[in-house]
Short mmCIF file of C-alpha atoms and ligand atoms in Angstrom, two decimals:
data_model
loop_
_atom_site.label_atom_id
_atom_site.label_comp_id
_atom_site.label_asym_id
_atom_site.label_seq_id
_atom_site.Cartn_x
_atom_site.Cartn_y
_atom_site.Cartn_z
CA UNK A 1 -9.15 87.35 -2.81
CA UNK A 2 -9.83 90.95 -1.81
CA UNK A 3 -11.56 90.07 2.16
CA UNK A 4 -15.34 91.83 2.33
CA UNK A 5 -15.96 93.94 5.70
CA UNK A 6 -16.28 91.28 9.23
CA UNK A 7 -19.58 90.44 9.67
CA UNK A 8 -21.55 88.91 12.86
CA UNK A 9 -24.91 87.12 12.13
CA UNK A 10 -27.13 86.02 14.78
CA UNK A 11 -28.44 82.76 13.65
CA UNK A 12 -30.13 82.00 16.69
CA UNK A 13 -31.19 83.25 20.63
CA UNK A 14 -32.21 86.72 18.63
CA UNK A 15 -35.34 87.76 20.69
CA UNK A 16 -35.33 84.41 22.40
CA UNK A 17 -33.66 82.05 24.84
CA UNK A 18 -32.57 79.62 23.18
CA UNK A 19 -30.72 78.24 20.16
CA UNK A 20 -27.22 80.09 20.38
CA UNK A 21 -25.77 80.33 16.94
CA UNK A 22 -23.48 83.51 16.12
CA UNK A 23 -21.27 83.23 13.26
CA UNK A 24 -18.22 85.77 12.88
CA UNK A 25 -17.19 85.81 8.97
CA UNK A 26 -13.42 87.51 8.87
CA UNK A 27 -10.58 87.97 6.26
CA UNK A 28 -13.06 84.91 4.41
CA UNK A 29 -13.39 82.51 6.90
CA UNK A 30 -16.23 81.34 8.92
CA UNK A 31 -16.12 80.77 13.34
CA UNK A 32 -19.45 79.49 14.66
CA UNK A 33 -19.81 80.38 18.03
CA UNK A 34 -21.94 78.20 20.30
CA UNK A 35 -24.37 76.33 17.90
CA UNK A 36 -27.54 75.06 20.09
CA UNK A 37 -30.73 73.79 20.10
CA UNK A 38 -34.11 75.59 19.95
CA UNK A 39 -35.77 74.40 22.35
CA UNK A 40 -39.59 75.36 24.29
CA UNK A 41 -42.11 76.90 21.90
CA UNK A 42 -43.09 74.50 18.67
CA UNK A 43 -42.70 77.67 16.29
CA UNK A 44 -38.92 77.75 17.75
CA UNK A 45 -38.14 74.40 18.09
CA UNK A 46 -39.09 73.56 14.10
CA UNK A 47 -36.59 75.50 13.59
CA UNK A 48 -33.98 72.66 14.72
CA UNK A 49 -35.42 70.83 11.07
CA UNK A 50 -34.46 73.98 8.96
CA UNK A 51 -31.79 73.24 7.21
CA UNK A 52 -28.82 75.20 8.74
CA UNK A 53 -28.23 78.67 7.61
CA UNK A 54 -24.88 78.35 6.01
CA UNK A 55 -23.18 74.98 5.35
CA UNK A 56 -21.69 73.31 7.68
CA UNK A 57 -18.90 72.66 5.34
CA UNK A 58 -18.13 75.71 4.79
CA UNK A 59 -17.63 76.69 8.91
CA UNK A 60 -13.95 76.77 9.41
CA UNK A 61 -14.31 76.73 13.26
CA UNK A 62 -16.28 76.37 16.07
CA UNK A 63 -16.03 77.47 19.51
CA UNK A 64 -18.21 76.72 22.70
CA UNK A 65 -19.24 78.95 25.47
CA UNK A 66 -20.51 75.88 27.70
CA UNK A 67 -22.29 72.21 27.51
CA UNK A 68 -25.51 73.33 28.01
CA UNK A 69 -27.77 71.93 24.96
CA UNK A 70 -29.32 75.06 23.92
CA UNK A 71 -25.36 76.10 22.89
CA UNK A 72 -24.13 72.45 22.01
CA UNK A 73 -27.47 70.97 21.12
CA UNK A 74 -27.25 71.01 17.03
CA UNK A 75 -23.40 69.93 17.34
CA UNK A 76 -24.29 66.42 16.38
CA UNK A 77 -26.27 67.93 13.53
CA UNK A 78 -24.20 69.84 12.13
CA UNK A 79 -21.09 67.34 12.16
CA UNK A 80 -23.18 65.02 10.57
CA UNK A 81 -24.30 67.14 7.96
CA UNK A 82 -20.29 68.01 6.61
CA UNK A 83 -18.39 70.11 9.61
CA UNK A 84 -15.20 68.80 9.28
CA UNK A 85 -13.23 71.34 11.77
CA UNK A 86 -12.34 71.87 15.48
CA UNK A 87 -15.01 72.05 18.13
CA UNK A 88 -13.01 74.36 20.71
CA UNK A 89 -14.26 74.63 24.45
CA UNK A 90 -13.18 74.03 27.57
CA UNK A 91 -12.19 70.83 29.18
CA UNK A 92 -14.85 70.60 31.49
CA UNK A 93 -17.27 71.70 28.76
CA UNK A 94 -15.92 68.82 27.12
CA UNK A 95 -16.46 66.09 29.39
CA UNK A 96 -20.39 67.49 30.29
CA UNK A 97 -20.95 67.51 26.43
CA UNK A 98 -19.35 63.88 26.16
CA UNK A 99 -22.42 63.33 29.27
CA UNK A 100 -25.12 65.40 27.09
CA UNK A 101 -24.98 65.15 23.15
CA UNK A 102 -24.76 61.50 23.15
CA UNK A 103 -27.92 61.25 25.43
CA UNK A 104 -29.83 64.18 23.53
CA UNK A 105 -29.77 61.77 20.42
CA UNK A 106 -30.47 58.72 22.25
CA UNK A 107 -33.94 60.57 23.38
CA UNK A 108 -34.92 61.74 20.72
CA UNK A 109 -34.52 58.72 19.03
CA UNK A 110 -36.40 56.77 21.73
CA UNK A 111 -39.17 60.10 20.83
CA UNK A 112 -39.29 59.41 17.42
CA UNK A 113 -39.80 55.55 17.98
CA UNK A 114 -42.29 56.52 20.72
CA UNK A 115 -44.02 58.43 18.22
CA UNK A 116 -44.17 55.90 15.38
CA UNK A 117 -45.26 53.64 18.15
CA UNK A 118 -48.37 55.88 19.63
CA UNK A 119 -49.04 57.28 15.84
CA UNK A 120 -49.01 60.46 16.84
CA UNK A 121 -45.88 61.76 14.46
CA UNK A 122 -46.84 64.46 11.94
CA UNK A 123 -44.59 62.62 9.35
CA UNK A 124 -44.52 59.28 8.63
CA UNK A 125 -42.42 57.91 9.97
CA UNK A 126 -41.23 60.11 12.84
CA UNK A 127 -37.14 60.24 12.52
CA UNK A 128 -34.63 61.52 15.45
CA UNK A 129 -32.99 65.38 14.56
CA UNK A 130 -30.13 63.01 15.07
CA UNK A 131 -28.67 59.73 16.66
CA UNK A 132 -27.17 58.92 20.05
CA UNK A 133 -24.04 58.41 17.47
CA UNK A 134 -24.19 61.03 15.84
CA UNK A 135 -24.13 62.60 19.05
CA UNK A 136 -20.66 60.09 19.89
CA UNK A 137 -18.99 60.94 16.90
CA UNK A 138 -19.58 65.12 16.94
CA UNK A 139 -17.33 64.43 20.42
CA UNK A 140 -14.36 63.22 18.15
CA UNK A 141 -14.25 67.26 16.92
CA UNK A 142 -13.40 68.12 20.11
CA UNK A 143 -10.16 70.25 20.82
CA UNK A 144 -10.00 71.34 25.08
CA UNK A 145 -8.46 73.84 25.90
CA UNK A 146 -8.34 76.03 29.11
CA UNK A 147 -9.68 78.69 31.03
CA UNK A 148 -7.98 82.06 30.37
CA UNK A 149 -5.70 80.65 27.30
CA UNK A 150 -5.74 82.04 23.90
CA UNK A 151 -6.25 80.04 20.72
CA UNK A 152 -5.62 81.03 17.62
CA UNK A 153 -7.78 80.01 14.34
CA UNK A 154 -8.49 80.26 10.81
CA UNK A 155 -8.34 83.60 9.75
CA UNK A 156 -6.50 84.67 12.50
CA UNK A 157 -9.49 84.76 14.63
CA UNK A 158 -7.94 84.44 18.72
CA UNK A 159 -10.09 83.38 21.38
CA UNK A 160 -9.82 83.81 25.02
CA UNK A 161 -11.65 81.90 27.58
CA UNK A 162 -12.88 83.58 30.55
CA UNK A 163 -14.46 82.30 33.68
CA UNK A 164 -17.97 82.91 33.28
CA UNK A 165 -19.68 81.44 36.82
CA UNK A 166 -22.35 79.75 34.88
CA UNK A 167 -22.02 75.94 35.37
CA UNK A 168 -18.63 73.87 35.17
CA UNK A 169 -16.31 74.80 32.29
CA UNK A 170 -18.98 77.83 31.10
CA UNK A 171 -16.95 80.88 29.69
CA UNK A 172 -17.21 84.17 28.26
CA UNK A 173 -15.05 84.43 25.08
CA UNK A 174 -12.98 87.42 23.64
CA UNK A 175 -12.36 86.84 20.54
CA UNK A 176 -10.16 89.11 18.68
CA UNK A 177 -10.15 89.10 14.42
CA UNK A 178 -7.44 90.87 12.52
CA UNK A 179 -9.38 91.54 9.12
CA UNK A 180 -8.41 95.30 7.69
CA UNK A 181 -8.26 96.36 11.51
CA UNK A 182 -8.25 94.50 14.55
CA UNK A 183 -11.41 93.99 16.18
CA UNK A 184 -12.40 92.87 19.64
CA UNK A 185 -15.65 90.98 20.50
CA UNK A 186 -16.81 90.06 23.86
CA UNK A 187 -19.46 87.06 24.26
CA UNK A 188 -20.51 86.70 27.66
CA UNK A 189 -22.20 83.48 26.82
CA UNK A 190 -23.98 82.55 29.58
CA UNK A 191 -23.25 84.82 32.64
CA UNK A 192 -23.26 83.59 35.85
CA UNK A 193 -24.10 84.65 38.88
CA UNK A 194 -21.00 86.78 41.36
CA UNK A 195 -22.24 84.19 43.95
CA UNK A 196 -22.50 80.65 42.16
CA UNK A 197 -21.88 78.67 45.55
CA UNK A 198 -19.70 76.14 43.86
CA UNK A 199 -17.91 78.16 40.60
CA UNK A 200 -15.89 81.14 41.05
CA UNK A 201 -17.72 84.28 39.98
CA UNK A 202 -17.27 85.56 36.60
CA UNK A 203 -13.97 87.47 35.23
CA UNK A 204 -14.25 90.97 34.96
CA UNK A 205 -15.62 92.44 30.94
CA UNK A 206 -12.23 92.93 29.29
CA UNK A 207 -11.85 96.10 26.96
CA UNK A 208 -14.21 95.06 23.37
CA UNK A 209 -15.17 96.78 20.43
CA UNK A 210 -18.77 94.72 20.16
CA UNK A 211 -20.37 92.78 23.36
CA UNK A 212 -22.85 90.22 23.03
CA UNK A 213 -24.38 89.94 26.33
CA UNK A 214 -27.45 87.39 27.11
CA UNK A 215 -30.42 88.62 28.79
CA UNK A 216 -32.17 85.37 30.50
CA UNK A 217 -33.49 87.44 33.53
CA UNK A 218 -32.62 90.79 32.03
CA UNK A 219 -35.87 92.43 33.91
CA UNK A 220 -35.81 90.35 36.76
CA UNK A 221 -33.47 90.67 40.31
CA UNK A 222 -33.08 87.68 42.15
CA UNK A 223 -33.38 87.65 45.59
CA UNK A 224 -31.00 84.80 47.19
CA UNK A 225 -32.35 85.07 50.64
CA UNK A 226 -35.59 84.74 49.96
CA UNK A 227 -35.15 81.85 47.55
CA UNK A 228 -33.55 79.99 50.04
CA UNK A 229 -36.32 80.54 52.49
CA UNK A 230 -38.92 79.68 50.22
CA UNK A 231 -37.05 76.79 49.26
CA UNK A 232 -36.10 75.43 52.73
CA UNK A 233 -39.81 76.22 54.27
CA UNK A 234 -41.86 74.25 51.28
CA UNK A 235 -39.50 71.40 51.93
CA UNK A 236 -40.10 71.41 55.94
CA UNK A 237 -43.97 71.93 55.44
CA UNK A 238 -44.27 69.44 53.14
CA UNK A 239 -41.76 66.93 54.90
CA UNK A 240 -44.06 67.37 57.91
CA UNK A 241 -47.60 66.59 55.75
CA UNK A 242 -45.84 63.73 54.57
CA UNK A 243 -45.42 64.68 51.35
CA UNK A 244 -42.90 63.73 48.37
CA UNK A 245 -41.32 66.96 46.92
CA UNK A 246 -40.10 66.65 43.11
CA UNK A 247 -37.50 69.38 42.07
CA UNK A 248 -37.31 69.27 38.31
CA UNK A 249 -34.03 69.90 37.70
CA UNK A 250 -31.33 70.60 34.40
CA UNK A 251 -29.02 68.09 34.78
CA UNK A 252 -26.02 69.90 34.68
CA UNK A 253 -25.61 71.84 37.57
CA UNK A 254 -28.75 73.04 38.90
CA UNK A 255 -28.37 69.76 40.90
CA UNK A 256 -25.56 70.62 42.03
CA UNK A 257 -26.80 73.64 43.26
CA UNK A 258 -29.95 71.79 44.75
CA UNK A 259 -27.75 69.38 46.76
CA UNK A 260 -25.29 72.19 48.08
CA UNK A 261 -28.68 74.46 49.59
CA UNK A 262 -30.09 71.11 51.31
CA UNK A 263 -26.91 70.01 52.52
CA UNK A 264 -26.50 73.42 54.28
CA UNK A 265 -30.21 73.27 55.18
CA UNK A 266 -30.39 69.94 56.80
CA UNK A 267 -27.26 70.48 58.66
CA UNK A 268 -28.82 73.81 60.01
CA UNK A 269 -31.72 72.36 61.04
CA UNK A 270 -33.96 74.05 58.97
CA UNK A 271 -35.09 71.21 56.89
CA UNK A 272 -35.47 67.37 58.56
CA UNK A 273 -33.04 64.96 57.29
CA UNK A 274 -35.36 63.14 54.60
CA UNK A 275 -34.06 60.84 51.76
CA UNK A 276 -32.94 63.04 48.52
CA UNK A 277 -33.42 60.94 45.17
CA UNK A 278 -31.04 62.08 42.25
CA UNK A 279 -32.90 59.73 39.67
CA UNK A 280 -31.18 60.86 36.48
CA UNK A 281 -28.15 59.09 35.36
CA UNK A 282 -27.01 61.98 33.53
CA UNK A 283 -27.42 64.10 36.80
CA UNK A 284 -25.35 61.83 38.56
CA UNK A 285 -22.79 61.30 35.56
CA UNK A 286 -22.34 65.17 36.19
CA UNK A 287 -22.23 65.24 39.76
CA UNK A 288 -18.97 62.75 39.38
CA UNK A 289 -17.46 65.41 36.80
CA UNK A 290 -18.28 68.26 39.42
CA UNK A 291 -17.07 66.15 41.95
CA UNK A 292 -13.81 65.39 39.95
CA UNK A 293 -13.26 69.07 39.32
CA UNK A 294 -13.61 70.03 42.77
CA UNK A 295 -11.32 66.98 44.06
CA UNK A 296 -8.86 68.02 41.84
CA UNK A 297 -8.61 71.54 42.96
CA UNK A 298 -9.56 73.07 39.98
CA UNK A 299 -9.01 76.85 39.46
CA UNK A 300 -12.79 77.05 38.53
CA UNK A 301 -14.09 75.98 41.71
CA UNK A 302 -14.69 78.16 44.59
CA UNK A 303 -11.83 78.31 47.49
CA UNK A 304 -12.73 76.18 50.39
CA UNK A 305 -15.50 73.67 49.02
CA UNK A 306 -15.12 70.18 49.21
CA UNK A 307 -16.96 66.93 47.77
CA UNK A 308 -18.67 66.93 50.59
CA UNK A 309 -20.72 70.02 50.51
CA UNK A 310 -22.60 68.02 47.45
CA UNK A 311 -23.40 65.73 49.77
CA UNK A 312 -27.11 65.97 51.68
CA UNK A 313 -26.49 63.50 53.79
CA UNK A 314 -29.35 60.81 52.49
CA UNK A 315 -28.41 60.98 49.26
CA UNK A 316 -29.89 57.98 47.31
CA UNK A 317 -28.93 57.88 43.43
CA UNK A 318 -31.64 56.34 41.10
CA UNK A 319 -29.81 54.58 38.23
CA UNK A 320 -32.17 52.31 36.40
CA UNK A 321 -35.73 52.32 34.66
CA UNK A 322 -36.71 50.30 37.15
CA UNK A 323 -35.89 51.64 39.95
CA UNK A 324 -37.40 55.40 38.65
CA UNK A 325 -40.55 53.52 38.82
CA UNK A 326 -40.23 51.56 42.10
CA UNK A 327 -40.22 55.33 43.30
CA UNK A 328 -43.89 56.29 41.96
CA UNK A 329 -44.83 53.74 45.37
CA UNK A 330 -42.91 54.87 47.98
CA UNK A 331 -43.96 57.29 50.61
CA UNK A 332 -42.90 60.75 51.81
CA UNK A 333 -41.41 62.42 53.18
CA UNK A 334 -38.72 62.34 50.62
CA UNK A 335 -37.30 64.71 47.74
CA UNK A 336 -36.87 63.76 44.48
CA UNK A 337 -34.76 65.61 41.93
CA UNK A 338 -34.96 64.47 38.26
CA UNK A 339 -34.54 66.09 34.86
CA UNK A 340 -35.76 67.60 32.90
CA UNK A 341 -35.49 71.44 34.14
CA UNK A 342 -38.52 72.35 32.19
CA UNK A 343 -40.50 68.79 32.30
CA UNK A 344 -40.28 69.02 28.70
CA UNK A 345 -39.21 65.28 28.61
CA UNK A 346 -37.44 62.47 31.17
CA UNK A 347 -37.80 60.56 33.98
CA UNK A 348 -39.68 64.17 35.65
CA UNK A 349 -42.71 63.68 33.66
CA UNK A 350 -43.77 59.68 35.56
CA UNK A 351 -42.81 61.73 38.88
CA UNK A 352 -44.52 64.97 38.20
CA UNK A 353 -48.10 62.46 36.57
CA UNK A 354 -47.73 60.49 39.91
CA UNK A 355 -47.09 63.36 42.62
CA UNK A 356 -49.12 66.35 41.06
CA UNK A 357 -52.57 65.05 42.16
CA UNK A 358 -51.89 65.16 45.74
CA UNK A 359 -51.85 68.35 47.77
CA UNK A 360 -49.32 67.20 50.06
CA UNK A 361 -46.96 67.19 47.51
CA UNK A 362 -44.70 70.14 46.63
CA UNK A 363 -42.98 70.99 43.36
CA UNK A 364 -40.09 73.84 43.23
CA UNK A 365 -39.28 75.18 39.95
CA UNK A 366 -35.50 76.18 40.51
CA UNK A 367 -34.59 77.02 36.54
CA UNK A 368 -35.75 79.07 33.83
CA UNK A 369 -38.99 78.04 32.48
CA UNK A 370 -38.97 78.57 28.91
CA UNK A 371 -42.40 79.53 26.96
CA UNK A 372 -44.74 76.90 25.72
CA UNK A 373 -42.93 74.10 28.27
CA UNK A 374 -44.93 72.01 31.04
CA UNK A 375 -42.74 73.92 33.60
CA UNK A 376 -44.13 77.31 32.81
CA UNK A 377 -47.36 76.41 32.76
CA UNK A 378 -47.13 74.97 36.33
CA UNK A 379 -45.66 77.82 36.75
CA UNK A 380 -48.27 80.19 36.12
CA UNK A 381 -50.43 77.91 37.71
CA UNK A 382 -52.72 76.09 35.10
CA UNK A 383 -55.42 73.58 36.87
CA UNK A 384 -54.38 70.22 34.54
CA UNK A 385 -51.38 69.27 33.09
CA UNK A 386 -50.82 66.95 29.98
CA UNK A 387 -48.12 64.39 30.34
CA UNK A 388 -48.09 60.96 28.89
CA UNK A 389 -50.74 61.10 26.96
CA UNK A 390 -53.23 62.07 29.89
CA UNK A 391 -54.56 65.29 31.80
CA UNK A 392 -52.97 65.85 35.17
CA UNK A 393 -55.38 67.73 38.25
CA UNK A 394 -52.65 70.18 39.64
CA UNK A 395 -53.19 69.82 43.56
CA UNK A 396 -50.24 70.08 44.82
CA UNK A 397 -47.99 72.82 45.78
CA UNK A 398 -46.02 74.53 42.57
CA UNK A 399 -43.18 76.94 44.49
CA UNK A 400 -41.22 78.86 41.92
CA UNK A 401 -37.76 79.01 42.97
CA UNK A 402 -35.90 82.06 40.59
CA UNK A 403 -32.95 82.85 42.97
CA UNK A 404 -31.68 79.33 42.14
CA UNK A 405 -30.91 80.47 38.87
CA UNK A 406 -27.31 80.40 37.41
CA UNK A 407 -28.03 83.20 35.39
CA UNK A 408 -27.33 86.74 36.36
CA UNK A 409 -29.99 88.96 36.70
CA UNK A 410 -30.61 92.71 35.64
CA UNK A 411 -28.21 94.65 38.54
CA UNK A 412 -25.95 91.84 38.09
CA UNK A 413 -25.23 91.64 34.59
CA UNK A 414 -25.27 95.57 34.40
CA UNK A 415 -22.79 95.37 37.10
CA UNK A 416 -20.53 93.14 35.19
CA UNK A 417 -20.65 95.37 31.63
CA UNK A 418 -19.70 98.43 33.82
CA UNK A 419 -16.19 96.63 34.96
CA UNK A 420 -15.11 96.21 30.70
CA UNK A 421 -12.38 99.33 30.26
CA UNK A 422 -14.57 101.42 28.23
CA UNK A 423 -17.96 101.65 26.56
CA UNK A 424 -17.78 98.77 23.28
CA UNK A 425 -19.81 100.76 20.28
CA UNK A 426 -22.82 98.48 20.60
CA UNK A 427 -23.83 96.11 22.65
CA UNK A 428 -25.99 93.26 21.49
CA UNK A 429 -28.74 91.69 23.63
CA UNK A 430 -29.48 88.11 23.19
CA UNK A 431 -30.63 84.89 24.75
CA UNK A 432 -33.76 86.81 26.35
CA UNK A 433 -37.49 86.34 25.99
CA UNK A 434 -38.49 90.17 23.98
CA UNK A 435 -39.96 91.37 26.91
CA UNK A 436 -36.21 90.29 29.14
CA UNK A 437 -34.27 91.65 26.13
CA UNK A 438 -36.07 94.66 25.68
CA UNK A 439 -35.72 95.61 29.25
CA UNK A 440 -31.95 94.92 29.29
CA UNK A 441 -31.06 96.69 26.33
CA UNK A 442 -32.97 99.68 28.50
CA UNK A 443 -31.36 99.61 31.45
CA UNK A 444 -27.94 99.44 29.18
CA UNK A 445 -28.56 102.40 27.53
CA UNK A 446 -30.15 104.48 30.36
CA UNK A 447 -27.55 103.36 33.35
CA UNK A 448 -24.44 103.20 30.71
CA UNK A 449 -25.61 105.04 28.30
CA UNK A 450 -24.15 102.07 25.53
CA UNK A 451 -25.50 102.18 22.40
CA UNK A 452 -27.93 98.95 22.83
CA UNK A 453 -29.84 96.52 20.38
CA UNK A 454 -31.88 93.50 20.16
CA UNK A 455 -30.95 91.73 16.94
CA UNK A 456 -33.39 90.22 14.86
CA UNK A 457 -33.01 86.46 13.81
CA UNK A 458 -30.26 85.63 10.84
CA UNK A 459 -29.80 89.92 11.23
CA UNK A 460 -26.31 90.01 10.29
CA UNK A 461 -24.24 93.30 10.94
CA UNK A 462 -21.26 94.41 9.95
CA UNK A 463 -18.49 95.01 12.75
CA UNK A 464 -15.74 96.97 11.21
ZN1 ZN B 501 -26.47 77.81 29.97
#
């Protein structure tokens, strides 16, 4: 069969965060890369019941940038639903998704049982996207491989991992497809940031026809010192009002992050030594794979850090139910650092309905806060909160922590397109809110002068 132009369609994270879905069709075959979860606003995360764009029979591959759901999320999905092929990604990315998918259907059964429970479900009854299993058996796809290797696929579609400084096993992929001519694209997936304190920073852009860069905090600049101040005085005021300070934090590692700042912080002197609470078992399942990684000298971790720098000194890991609960009595001073990042769901929401009334409390917001999620409206600083079924007073301190972020901001990700060889003919702009994207693809093609574009969602282009 005579092969049609390549084409790239961006099935998801077009003019928003989340929901990373780009499929490459070349020489007649089909490579999914990343294939996420919508997650934050209703209107976007309805679209995780649409039935998926092409079907997943007919993908012939798909490749990972990193764990993180809103890139693995739908994996259990889509296996279930007839993807019979490889799931390629990185070793590490393989051992955090083994940590998240399986969990991601586990809660949302327990939500849709919750829901049939409650009567609140909009059908009857309320059904999980998927199943803890489902999320077990998507795992058995899995083919590691590792950081700067090549791997060839169907259609003769190569793939190179590169270090991408986002979170453990994250990488930018150039993928190369033969087709009539041979083409080079460049995902960054999710960029990190040059000074992750844990990761090494990101490999420089190599030479691409097409780049697909994400745009989380493309109008934003983060500024580290300042974070860190902000983040280390709210923690001594509150410590000294006697107050409990919940971090809600993305399991995979933001925590990590968290527990290297107060670490350095308490052993400055900056911050008293309080108890730190990780009460998330996936957290802590994490924080062994980090810990692992960095034990075992891995070429993705930073020179010179050790397990210990995760360590705070007081660190007190929260395993069971139970125990979560026992928590909602105690008394500050004390941090506690649950998930989820965006209070959209977990063991956050008892700590948040518990510790929000009480203005000697703090909260710090140390992630992205998508739209239309409890986080962002604490955020931008709304009176009540609903959680569990009840309205929340808001009374005590909400610190927005941005520098925290593991995603590159504006000077940083323009700094990283300027090292690739040569100007790609376009440049796509995804995983932004419109306003982030917009303001990227502006500074791209005023600083670079690239030819720039937002995509639309399922846009597809051709790249020959
Ligand atoms: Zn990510």
């Amino acid at each position: 069969m005579k092969s049609s132009a390549p084409t790239l369609r961006f099935m998801g994270a077009a003019g928003t965060v989340t929901g990373s879905r780009f499929l490459l069709t070349c020489d007649n075959t089909r490579t999914l890369f990343d294939c996420g979860l919508f997650q934050g606003l209703k209107e976007l995360r309805l679209r995780n019941w649409d039935p998926f764009p092409v079907e997943p029979g007919a993908i012939d591959r798909v490749v990972l940038t990193h764990a993180h759901l809103d890139h693995s999320g739908y994996l259990p999905a889509l296996c279930r639903d007839g993807y019979r092929g490889k799931i390629v990604a990185t070793a590490a990315t393989h051992s955090l998704c083994g940590i998240l998918l399986p969990d991601s259907g586990h809660l949302q059964e327990e939500e849709a049982e919750y829901a049939n429970r409650k009567g609140y479900s909009k059908h009857a009854p309320a059904r999980p996207l998927y199943t803890e299993k489902d999320g077990l058996d998507a795992l058995e796809h899995f083919a590691p491989v590792a950081h700067e290797s090549a791997v060839e696929g169907p259609g003769g579609v190569r793939v190179n991992f590169r270090y991408a400084g986002h979170i453990l096993g994250s990488a930018s992929l150039l993928v190369e497809c033969e087709g009539r001519q041979r083409r080079r694209l460049l995902f960054s997936g999710d960029l990190g940031r040059p000074l992750h304190p844990i990761l090494r920073p990101p490999s420089p852009a190599p030479e691409a026809d097409v780049i697909v860069v994400e745009s989380t905090y493309g109008d934003r600049r983060h500024d580290d010192e300042a974070s860190l101040n902000l983040f280390g005085e709210t923690i001594a005021r509150a410590a000294e009002r006697g107050g409990v300070i919940v971090i809600p934090s993305f399991a995979v590692d933001r925590t990590e992050v968290v527990l290297f700042h107060l670490r350095r912080l308490i052993r400055g002197g900056r911050v008293p030594p309080i108890p730190v609470y990780v009460d998330s078992p996936m957290a802590l399942a994490t924080l062994q794979v980090y810990q692992r990684e960095i034990a075992s000298g891995c070429p993705e971790i930073r020179a010179g850090i050790t397990p210990d720098d995760l360590d705070p000194g007081d660190l007190r890991e929260i395993r069971s139910v139970d125990e979560s609960i026992a928590l909602n009595f105690e008394q500050g001073p004390m941090i506690i650092i649950s998930a989820s990042g965006m209070a959209t769901g977990g063991r956050v929401l008892h700590h948040l309905a518990a510790r929000l009334g009480d203005e000697r409390n703090a909260v710090i917001l140390v992630g992205y806060q998508a739209e239309g999620t409890r986080g962002r409206r604490l955020l931008e600083g709304e009176p009540t909160i609903k959680m569990l079924g009840r309205y929340i007073a808001v009374r005590a301190q909400i610190v927005n922590v941005a520098g925290f972020s593991v995603h590159s901001d504006q000077p940083e990700t323009l700094a990283w397109l300027k090292t690739a060889p040569r100007a790609p003919e376009v440049c796509y702009v995804v995983h932004g809110d419109p306003a982030a994207a917009r303001a990227l693809r502006d500074a791209i093609a005023r600083e670079l002068r690239w030819n720039a574009v937002v995509p639309r969602h399922l846009e597809q282009v051709r790249i020959d």
